[in-house]
Coordinates of C-alpha atoms and ligand atoms in Angstrom, one line a residue:
M1 CA 21.6 -6.1 -28.5
T2 CA 18.3 -8.2 -28.2
T3 CA 15.6 -6.3 -26.7
R4 CA 12.6 -7.7 -25.1
A5 CA 9.0 -6.3 -24.6
G6 CA 5.9 -7.9 -23.1
F7 CA 2.9 -7.3 -21.4
I8 CA 2.0 -8.8 -18.1
A9 CA -1.4 -8.9 -16.4
L10 CA -1.6 -9.0 -12.7
I11 CA -4.6 -10.3 -11.9
G12 CA -6.5 -11.6 -8.8
E13 CA -9.1 -11.2 -6.3
P14 CA -10.0 -7.6 -5.0
N15 CA -7.1 -6.6 -2.4
A16 CA -4.3 -9.2 -3.6
G17 CA -2.0 -6.4 -4.1
K18 CA -2.0 -6.1 -7.6
S19 CA -1.7 -2.4 -7.5
T20 CA 1.0 -2.2 -4.8
L21 CA 2.8 -4.9 -7.2
T22 CA 2.7 -2.5 -10.0
N23 CA 3.9 0.2 -8.4
R24 CA 6.8 -1.4 -7.3
M25 CA 7.6 -3.0 -10.0
V26 CA 7.8 0.6 -11.7
G27 CA 9.4 2.3 -8.8
A28 CA 6.5 5.0 -8.7
K29 CA 2.8 5.3 -7.9
V30 CA 0.9 5.0 -11.3
S31 CA -2.0 2.9 -9.8
I32 CA -3.6 3.9 -6.6
V33 CA -3.9 1.6 -3.4
T34 CA -6.3 1.5 -0.2
H35 CA -7.2 -1.2 2.1
K36 CA -10.6 -1.5 0.6
V37 CA -11.7 -4.3 -1.8
Q38 CA -12.2 -2.9 -5.6
T39 CA -10.0 0.1 -5.3
T40 CA -8.8 -0.5 -9.2
R41 CA -11.7 -0.2 -11.8
A42 CA -9.9 0.0 -15.0
R43 CA -6.7 -1.4 -16.6
I44 CA -3.6 0.6 -15.6
R45 CA -0.4 0.2 -17.6
G46 CA 3.0 0.6 -15.5
V47 CA 6.2 0.3 -17.7
A48 CA 9.2 -1.1 -15.9
M49 CA 13.0 -1.8 -17.4
E50 CA 14.9 -4.8 -16.4
G51 CA 18.1 -5.0 -18.3
E52 CA 17.4 -5.1 -21.9
S53 CA 13.7 -6.1 -21.4
Q54 CA 10.5 -3.8 -21.0
L55 CA 8.0 -5.1 -18.8
I56 CA 4.7 -3.3 -19.0
F57 CA 2.4 -4.4 -16.2
V58 CA -1.3 -4.2 -16.7
D59 CA -2.9 -3.7 -13.1
T60 CA -6.4 -4.8 -13.5
P61 CA -9.5 -4.8 -11.2
G62 CA -10.3 -7.5 -8.7
L63 CA -12.1 -10.4 -10.0
F64 CA -15.2 -10.9 -7.9
Q65 CA -18.6 -11.8 -8.6
P66 CA -20.3 -8.6 -10.1
R67 CA -23.7 -7.3 -9.3
R68 CA -23.8 -3.9 -10.6
R69 CA -23.1 -2.6 -14.4
L70 CA -19.8 -1.2 -13.1
D71 CA -18.9 -4.4 -11.3
R72 CA -19.6 -6.3 -14.6
A73 CA -17.2 -3.9 -16.8
M74 CA -14.5 -4.0 -14.3
V75 CA -14.4 -7.8 -14.5
A76 CA -14.6 -7.8 -18.1
A77 CA -11.4 -5.5 -17.9
A78 CA -9.8 -7.8 -16.1
W79 CA -10.2 -10.8 -17.8
G80 CA -9.7 -8.8 -21.2
G81 CA -6.4 -7.8 -19.5
A82 CA -5.5 -11.5 -19.0
A83 CA -6.6 -12.5 -22.4
D84 CA -4.4 -9.8 -24.2
A85 CA -1.1 -10.5 -22.1
D86 CA 1.7 -12.0 -22.9
I87 CA 2.3 -13.5 -19.3
V88 CA -0.4 -13.6 -16.8
V89 CA 0.4 -13.3 -13.0
L90 CA -2.2 -14.6 -10.8
L91 CA -1.7 -12.9 -7.1
V92 CA -3.1 -14.8 -4.2
E93 CA -3.0 -13.5 -0.7
A94 CA -0.9 -16.0 1.6
H95 CA -3.0 -15.3 4.5
R96 CA -6.2 -15.8 2.9
G97 CA -5.3 -18.8 0.6
K98 CA -7.4 -20.9 -1.7
T99 CA -10.7 -19.0 -1.1
P100 CA -13.6 -19.7 -3.4
G101 CA -13.0 -16.4 -5.0
V102 CA -9.6 -18.0 -6.0
D103 CA -11.4 -21.1 -7.0
R104 CA -13.5 -19.4 -9.4
I105 CA -10.5 -17.5 -10.9
L106 CA -8.7 -20.7 -11.3
E107 CA -11.6 -22.1 -13.3
G108 CA -11.5 -18.7 -15.6
L109 CA -7.8 -19.6 -16.3
A110 CA -8.8 -22.7 -18.0
E111 CA -11.0 -20.5 -20.7
L112 CA -8.0 -18.6 -21.6
P113 CA -6.4 -18.8 -24.9
R114 CA -4.8 -21.8 -25.5
G115 CA -0.9 -21.6 -24.2
R116 CA -1.3 -18.7 -22.3
R117 CA 1.6 -18.4 -19.8
V118 CA 0.4 -18.0 -16.5
A119 CA 2.4 -17.9 -13.3
L120 CA 1.5 -17.9 -9.4
A121 CA 2.6 -15.1 -7.0
I122 CA 1.6 -16.0 -3.3
N123 CA 1.7 -12.2 -1.9
T124 CA 1.7 -11.0 1.8
I125 CA 4.2 -13.7 2.7
D126 CA 5.1 -11.5 5.5
R127 CA 1.7 -12.3 7.2
V128 CA 2.0 -16.2 7.2
K129 CA 4.3 -18.7 8.5
A130 CA 6.7 -20.4 5.9
E131 CA 5.5 -23.8 6.0
E132 CA 1.7 -22.6 5.2
L133 CA 3.6 -21.0 2.0
L134 CA 4.4 -24.6 0.6
A135 CA 1.3 -26.3 1.4
L136 CA -0.7 -23.2 -0.2
S137 CA 1.6 -23.5 -3.5
Q138 CA 1.2 -27.3 -3.8
K139 CA -2.9 -26.9 -3.4
L140 CA -2.9 -24.6 -6.2
N141 CA -0.5 -26.0 -8.6
E142 CA -2.8 -29.1 -8.4
I143 CA -5.5 -27.4 -9.9
H144 CA -3.3 -24.9 -12.3
A145 CA -0.2 -26.2 -13.4
F146 CA 1.5 -22.9 -13.2
E147 CA 4.5 -22.2 -15.2
K148 CA 6.4 -21.1 -12.3
T149 CA 5.1 -19.8 -8.5
F150 CA 6.8 -16.9 -6.5
M151 CA 6.5 -16.0 -2.9
I152 CA 6.5 -12.3 -2.6
S153 CA 5.4 -9.5 -0.8
A154 CA 4.6 -6.7 -2.8
E155 CA 4.5 -4.3 0.0
R156 CA 7.9 -5.1 1.6
G157 CA 9.3 -6.2 -1.8
Y158 CA 10.3 -9.7 -1.0
G159 CA 10.6 -11.9 -4.0
V160 CA 10.0 -9.2 -6.2
D161 CA 13.3 -9.3 -7.9
D162 CA 13.0 -13.0 -8.7
L163 CA 9.7 -12.4 -10.2
R164 CA 11.1 -9.3 -12.1
E165 CA 14.1 -11.0 -13.6
W166 CA 12.0 -14.1 -14.7
L167 CA 9.6 -12.1 -16.5
A168 CA 12.7 -10.1 -18.1
A169 CA 13.8 -13.5 -19.4
E170 CA 10.4 -14.5 -20.6
V171 CA 8.8 -11.9 -22.5
P172 CA 9.2 -12.3 -26.1
E173 CA 11.9 -10.7 -28.1
G174 CA 11.1 -7.6 -29.9
P175 CA 11.6 -3.7 -29.6
W176 CA 10.6 -1.6 -26.7
L177 CA 7.0 -0.4 -26.6
Y178 CA 7.5 3.1 -24.8
P179 CA 10.3 5.3 -24.4
E180 CA 12.7 3.9 -21.9
D181 CA 11.6 7.0 -19.5
Q182 CA 8.2 6.4 -19.5
I183 CA 6.5 4.9 -16.3
A184 CA 2.6 4.6 -17.2
D185 CA 0.4 4.6 -20.2
L186 CA -2.5 6.6 -18.5
P187 CA -3.5 10.2 -19.5
L188 CA -2.3 12.5 -16.9
R189 CA -5.8 13.7 -16.4
M190 CA -6.9 10.5 -15.6
I191 CA -3.9 9.6 -12.7
A192 CA -5.1 12.8 -11.3
A193 CA -8.5 11.7 -11.0
E194 CA -7.6 8.4 -9.8
M195 CA -5.5 10.2 -6.9
T196 CA -8.2 12.1 -5.5
R197 CA -10.5 8.9 -5.7
E198 CA -7.9 7.3 -3.5
K199 CA -8.4 10.1 -1.0
L200 CA -12.2 9.9 -1.1
T201 CA -12.0 5.8 -0.8
L202 CA -9.5 6.0 2.2
R203 CA -11.7 8.8 4.1
L204 CA -15.2 7.7 3.4
H205 CA -16.9 4.7 4.8
Q206 CA -19.2 1.8 3.8
E207 CA -20.9 2.1 0.1
L208 CA -19.8 5.7 -0.6
P209 CA -16.5 4.8 -2.3
Y210 CA -18.3 2.6 -4.6
Q211 CA -21.1 5.2 -5.4
L212 CA -18.6 8.0 -6.8
T213 CA -16.7 8.6 -9.4
V214 CA -14.0 11.2 -10.5
E215 CA -13.4 13.1 -13.4
T216 CA -10.9 15.8 -14.5
D217 CA -12.7 18.4 -16.2
H218 CA -10.1 21.1 -17.0
W219 CA -6.3 20.9 -16.9
T220 CA -4.6 24.4 -17.3
E221 CA -1.3 25.2 -17.7
R222 CA -0.3 28.7 -15.7
E223 CA 2.4 30.9 -16.9
D224 CA 3.9 30.6 -13.6
G225 CA 4.7 27.1 -14.0
T226 CA 2.0 25.6 -11.6
A227 CA -1.1 23.5 -12.9
R228 CA -4.9 24.4 -12.3
I229 CA -6.9 21.3 -12.1
D230 CA -10.5 21.0 -11.7
Q231 CA -12.3 17.8 -11.2
V232 CA -16.0 16.7 -10.5
I233 CA -17.0 14.4 -8.2
Y234 CA -20.0 12.8 -9.1
V235 CA -22.1 11.1 -6.2
A236 CA -25.5 9.0 -6.7
R237 CA -27.6 10.5 -4.1
D238 CA -28.0 14.0 -2.5
G239 CA -27.0 12.8 1.0
H240 CA -24.1 11.6 -0.5
K241 CA -23.0 15.0 -1.3
G242 CA -23.2 16.2 2.2
I243 CA -21.4 13.4 3.5
V244 CA -18.3 14.2 0.8
L245 CA -18.6 17.7 1.8
G246 CA -18.6 17.3 5.5
H247 CA -19.6 19.5 8.2
K248 CA -18.6 23.0 7.2
G249 CA -17.0 21.8 4.2
E250 CA -14.1 19.9 6.3
T251 CA -14.1 16.8 4.6
I252 CA -13.7 17.6 0.9
K253 CA -10.9 20.1 2.3
A254 CA -8.8 17.6 3.8
I255 CA -9.4 15.3 0.7
S256 CA -8.3 18.4 -1.5
K257 CA -5.4 18.9 0.6
A258 CA -4.3 15.3 0.1
A259 CA -4.9 15.0 -3.2
R260 CA -3.0 18.2 -4.4
E261 CA 0.2 17.4 -2.2
E262 CA 0.3 13.7 -3.8
L263 CA -0.2 15.4 -7.5
T264 CA 2.4 18.0 -6.6
E265 CA 4.7 15.5 -5.8
F266 CA 3.8 13.4 -8.7
L267 CA 4.2 16.1 -11.6
G268 CA 7.1 17.9 -9.4
R269 CA 5.3 21.3 -9.6
K270 CA 2.9 23.1 -7.7
V271 CA -0.8 22.2 -8.3
H272 CA -3.9 24.4 -7.7
L273 CA -6.8 21.5 -7.3
F274 CA -10.6 22.6 -7.7
L275 CA -13.2 20.1 -6.7
Q276 CA -16.8 19.9 -7.2
V277 CA -19.6 17.6 -6.2
K278 CA -22.0 17.2 -8.3
V279 CA -25.4 14.6 -7.7
R280 CA -26.0 12.7 -10.5
E281 CA -28.2 9.6 -9.5
N282 CA -28.0 7.8 -12.9
W283 CA -24.2 8.4 -13.4
L284 CA -23.6 4.4 -13.1
E285 CA -25.8 3.7 -15.9
E286 CA -24.3 6.7 -18.2
A287 CA -21.8 5.5 -21.2
E288 CA -19.6 8.6 -21.0
R289 CA -19.0 8.0 -17.2
Y290 CA -17.4 4.5 -18.2
S291 CA -15.2 5.9 -21.5
E292 CA -13.7 8.6 -18.8
M293 CA -13.0 5.9 -16.5
G294 CA -11.1 3.6 -19.1
L295 CA -13.9 1.0 -19.1
D296 CA -16.5 -0.4 -21.9
F297 CA -19.8 0.8 -21.2
K298 CA -21.3 -2.5 -23.0
D299 CA -19.3 -4.8 -21.2
G300 CA -21.5 -4.0 -18.4
N301 CA -24.5 -5.3 -20.2
S302 CA -25.9 -8.1 -18.2
Ligands
LIG401 N1 0.8 -7.0 4.8 C1 1.2 -6.7 3.2 N2 0.1 -6.0 3.2 C2 0.2 -5.7 1.5 C3 0.9 -6.3 0.5 N3 0.6 -6.4 -0.8 C4 -0.4 -5.5 -0.6 N4 -0.8 -5.0 0.7 C5 -1.9 -4.4 1.3 O1 -2.8 -4.9 1.0 C6 -4.1 -3.9 0.5 C7 -4.6 -3.8 -1.2 O2 -3.7 -3.5 -1.9 P1 -3.9 -3.0 -3.3 O3 -2.7 -3.2 -4.1 O4 -4.7 -1.9 -3.5 O5 -4.7 -4.5 -3.8 P2 -5.3 -4.9 -5.4 O6 -5.1 -6.4 -5.8 O7 -4.8 -3.6 -6.4 O8 -7.0 -4.3 -4.9 P3 -8.0 -4.1 -6.1 O9 -7.6 -3.0 -7.0 O10 -9.2 -3.7 -5.3 O11 -8.4 -5.3 -7.0 C8 -3.3 -2.4 0.9 O12 -3.8 -1.7 1.9 C9 -1.9 -2.9 0.5 O13 -1.0 -1.8 1.0 C10 2.0 -7.4 1.4 O14 2.9 -7.9 0.6 N5 1.9 -7.4 2.8
LIG402 MG1 -6.0 -2.2 -7.6

């Protein structure tokens, strides 16, 4: 039996559908998804099996023009994921087409190590007419000679099997790198923090989701088989704390409930979730916050 295993980096602009595709490939929610840009902050590894091949999907933060330290660290993590992978898949949103952001990514692809294999996946094909897809594919392939082009809908699942089968045939021969039943390579405490951040991002508006971070402080296994999870939400301003808590604590209560339900489903057992909001004006400049997120603080140096 010949086994294969390889790392597949999913890169693209923010909101391109990288995390949605990761989850679909894995068959479980390992990476958080929202309709807002810059949801994913670090590299998230999801593991999928296809025949004798183990596909390790590396979901990355969206590529955009960074302004803050956090942005720079995120973009560096994304390009780092591409540089380390066996195969890179660039996701482009069909309905947005060849944006200036996509142009910059195409330029970046030319700087990847020589011989790096790159495929194109035009996503959200459920949102456009078929004729537009061909034109977009041609335009993009004129700039970068992609090894292969796929038309997919990560959300609906169209075209995803073709992509998975192609990847399974193309990753290098070699032993599997994870146990067959493992679906993610991310500490549980981080997955739990991400779930809470997803609920915060869905619920809070404007800049606030970009000005906060969530960390799991304590994780206690209780004798009755349930887990007690304590998390801290760091916000940058006093005013933000009030917004996160909401009138009579209603906002935080709703967020906590949604996160707890999802955690309970993910873990398959009851969870008690305790959230605390702390004001930490400088958290975006603290090295420890970055390591907790799975990012390299130094990557944020300008
Ligand atoms: N209609 C449609 N929507 C999609 C599709 N794939 C993803 N989406 C939606 O697009 C939005 C962004 O999806 P994500 O998977 O979070 O995108 P991302 O590339 O991981 O975004 P960042 O983490 O911010 O870089 C979500 O609202 C998804 O539900 C698709 O094939 N069709
Ligand atoms: Mg994402």
